[in-house]
XYZ file of N, CA and C in Angstrom:
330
model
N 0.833 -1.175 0.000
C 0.000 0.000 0.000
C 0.890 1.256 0.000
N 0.401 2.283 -0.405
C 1.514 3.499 -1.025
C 1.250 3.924 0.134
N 2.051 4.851 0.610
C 1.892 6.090 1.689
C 2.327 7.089 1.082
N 0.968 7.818 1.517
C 1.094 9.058 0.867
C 1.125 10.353 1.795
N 2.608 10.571 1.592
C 3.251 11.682 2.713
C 3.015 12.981 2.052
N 3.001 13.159 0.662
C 3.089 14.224 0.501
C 1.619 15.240 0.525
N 0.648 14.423 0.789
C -0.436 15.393 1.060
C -0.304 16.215 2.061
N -0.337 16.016 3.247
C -0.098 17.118 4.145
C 0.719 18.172 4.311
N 1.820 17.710 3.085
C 3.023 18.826 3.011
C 1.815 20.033 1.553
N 1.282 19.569 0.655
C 0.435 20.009 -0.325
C -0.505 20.874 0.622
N -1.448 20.124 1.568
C -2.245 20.971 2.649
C -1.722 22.746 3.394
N -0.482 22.179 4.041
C -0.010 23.360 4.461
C 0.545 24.209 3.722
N 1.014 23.727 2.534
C 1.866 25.032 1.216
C 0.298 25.783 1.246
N -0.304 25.359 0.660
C -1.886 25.833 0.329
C -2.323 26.848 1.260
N -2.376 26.454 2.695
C -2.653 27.493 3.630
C -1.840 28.537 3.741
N -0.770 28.384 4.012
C 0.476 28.948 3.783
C 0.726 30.741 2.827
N 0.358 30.304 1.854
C 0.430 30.770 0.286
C -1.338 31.485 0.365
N -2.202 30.843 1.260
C -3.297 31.854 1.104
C -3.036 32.953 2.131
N -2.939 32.867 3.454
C -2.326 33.794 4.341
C -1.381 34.869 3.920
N -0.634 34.576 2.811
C 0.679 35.449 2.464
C -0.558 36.266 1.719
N -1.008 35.915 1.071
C -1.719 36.525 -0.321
C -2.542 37.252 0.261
N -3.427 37.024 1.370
C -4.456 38.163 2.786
C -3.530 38.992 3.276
N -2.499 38.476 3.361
C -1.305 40.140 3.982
C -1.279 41.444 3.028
N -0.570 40.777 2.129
C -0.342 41.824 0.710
C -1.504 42.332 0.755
N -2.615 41.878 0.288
C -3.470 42.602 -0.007
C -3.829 43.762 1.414
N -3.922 43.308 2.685
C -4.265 44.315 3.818
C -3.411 45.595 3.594
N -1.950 44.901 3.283
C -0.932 46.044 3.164
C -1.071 47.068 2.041
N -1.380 47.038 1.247
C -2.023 47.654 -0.060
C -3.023 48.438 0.490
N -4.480 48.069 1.215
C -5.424 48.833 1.231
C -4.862 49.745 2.372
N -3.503 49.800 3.440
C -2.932 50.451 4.393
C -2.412 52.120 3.417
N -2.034 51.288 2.709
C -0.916 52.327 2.127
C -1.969 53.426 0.725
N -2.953 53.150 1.442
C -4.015 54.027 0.130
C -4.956 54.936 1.244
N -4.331 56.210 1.048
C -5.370 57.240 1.797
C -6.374 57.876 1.166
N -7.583 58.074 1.686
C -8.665 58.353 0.946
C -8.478 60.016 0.834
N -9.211 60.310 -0.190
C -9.036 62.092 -0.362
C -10.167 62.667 0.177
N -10.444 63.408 1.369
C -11.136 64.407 2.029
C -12.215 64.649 0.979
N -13.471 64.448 1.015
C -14.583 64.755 0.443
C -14.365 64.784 -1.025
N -14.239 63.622 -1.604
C -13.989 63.522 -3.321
C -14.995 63.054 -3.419
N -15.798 64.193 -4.490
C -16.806 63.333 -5.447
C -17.002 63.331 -6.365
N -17.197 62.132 -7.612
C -16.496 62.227 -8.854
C -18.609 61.626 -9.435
N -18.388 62.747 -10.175
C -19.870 62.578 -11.217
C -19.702 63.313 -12.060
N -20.854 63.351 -13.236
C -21.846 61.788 -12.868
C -21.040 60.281 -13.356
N -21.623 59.244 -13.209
C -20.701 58.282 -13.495
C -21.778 57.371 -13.227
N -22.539 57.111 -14.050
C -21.871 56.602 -15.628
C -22.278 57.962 -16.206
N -20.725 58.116 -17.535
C -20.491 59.868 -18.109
C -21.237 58.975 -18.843
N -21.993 59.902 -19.860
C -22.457 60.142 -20.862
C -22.161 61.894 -21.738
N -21.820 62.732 -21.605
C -21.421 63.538 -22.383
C -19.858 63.853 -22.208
N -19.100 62.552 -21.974
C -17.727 63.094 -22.539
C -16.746 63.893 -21.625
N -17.837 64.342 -20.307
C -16.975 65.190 -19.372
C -17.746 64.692 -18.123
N -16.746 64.508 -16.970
C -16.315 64.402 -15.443
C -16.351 65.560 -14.468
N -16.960 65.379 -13.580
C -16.448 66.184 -12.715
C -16.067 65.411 -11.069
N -14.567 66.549 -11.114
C -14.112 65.966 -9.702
C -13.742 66.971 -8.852
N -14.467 66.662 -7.516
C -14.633 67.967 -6.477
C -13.892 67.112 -5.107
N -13.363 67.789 -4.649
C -12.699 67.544 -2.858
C -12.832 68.524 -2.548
N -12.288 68.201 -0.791
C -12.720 69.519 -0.004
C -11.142 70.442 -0.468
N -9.950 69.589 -0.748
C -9.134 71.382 -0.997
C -8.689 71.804 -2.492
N -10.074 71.145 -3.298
C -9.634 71.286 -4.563
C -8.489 71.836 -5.180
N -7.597 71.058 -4.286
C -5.937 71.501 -5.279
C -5.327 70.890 -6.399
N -4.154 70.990 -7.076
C -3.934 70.280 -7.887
C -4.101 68.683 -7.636
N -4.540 67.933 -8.898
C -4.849 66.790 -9.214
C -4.231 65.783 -10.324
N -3.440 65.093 -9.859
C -3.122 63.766 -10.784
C -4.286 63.045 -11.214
N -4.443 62.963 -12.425
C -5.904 61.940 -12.530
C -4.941 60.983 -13.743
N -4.996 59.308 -13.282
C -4.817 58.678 -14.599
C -5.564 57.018 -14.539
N -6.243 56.932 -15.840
C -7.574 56.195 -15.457
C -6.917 55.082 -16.480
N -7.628 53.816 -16.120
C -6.470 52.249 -16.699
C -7.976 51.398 -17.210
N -7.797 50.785 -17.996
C -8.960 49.800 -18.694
C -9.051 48.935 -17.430
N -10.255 47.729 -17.783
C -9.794 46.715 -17.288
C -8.978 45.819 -17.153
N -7.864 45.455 -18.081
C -6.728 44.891 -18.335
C -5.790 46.020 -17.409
N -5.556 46.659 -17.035
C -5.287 47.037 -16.240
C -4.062 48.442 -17.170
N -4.222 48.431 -17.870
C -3.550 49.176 -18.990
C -3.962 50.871 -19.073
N -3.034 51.487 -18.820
C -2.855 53.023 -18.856
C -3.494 53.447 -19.990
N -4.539 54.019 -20.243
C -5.439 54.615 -21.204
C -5.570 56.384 -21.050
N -5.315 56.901 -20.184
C -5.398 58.387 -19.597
C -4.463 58.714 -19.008
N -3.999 59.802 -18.706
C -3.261 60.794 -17.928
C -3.080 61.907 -17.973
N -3.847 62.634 -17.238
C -3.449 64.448 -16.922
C -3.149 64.623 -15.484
N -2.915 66.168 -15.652
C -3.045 67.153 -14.273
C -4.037 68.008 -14.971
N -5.049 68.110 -13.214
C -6.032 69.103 -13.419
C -6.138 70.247 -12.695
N -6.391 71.244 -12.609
C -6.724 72.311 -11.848
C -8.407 72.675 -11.248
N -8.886 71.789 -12.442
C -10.453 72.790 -12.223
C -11.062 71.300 -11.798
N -12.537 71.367 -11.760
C -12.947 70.448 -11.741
C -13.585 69.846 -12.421
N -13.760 69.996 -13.838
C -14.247 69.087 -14.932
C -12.632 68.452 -15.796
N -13.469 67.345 -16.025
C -11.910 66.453 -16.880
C -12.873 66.116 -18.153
N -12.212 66.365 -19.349
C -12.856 65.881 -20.635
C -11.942 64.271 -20.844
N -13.042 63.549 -21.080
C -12.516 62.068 -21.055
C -13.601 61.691 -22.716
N -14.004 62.598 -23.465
C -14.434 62.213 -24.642
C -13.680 61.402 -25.799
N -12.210 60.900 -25.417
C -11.632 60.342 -26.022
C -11.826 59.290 -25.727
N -12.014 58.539 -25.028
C -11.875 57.338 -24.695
C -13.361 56.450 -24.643
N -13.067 55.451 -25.443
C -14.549 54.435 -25.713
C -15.011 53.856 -24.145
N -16.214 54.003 -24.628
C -17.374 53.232 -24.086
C -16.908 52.086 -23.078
N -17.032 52.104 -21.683
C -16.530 50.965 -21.460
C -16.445 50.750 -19.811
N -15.737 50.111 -19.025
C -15.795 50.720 -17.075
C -14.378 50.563 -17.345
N -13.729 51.669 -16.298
C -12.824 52.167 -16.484
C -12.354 51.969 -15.085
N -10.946 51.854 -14.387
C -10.431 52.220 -13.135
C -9.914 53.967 -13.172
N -10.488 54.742 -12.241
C -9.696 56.251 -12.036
C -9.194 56.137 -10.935
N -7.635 56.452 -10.945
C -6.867 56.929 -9.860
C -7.043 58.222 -9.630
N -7.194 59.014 -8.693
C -6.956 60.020 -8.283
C -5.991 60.771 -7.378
N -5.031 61.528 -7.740
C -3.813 61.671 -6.578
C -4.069 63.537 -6.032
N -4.064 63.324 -5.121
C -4.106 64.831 -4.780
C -2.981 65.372 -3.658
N -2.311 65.863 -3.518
C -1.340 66.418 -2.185
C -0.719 65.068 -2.216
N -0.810 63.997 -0.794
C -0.131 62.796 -0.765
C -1.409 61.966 -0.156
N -2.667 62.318 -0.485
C -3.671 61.543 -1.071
C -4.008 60.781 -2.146
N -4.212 59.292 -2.091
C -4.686 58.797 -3.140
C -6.022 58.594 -3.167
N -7.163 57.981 -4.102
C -8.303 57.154 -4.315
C -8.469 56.946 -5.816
N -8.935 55.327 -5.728
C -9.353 54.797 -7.011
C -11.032 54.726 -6.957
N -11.728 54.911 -8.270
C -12.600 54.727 -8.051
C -12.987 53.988 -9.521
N -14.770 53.154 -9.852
C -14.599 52.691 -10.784
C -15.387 53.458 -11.790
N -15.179 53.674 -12.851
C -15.960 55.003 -14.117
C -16.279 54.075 -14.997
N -17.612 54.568 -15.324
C -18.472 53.746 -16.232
C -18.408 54.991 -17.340
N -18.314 54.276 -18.683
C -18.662 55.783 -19.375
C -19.882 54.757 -20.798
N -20.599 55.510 -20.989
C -21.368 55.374 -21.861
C -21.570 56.165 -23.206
């Protein structure tokens, strides 16, 4: 009859390797500060333009990634409308960077 040792070594890699993978991720959502009263509408766009308001409406990094996770946008803004009429139809990830604030949020555009 075989003995089979190596399952329990298979068991604990498994646990192991899921625990690591719940860290990273905690550590990630640590290191992401939310921006003081950001609100980004309407969403889902339909005419081509955004608007994004916080409470110290200062300068703004905005750069927004497909789902593949692929860089499709990037400006700096001052005001609070962003023209995003270039870009197709589709849900979108927006980063938003402000001071040494971040937030992502998800943009639907139609």
């Amino acid at each position: 009859m075989k003995k089979l040792y190596y399952i329990p070594f298979l068991f604990l890699l498994l646990l192991v390797s899921s625990v690591k993978a719940q860290e990273v991720k905690q550590q990630s959502k640590l290191n992401e500060s939310n921006i003081e009263g950001l609100s980004l509408y309407p969403n889902p766009v339909t005419n081509g333009r955004v608007y994004i308001a916080t409470k110290n409406d200062s300068e703004k990094e905005i750069q927004i990634f497909d789902v593949l996770g692929k860089k499709v946008f990037q400006t700096q803004m001052n005001t609070r409308e962003l023209n995003i009429s270039s870009l197709s139809p589709g849900v979108y990830i927006i980063k938003i960077k402000e001071d040494e604030s971040t937030a992502t949020r998800k943009l639907i555009i139609r």
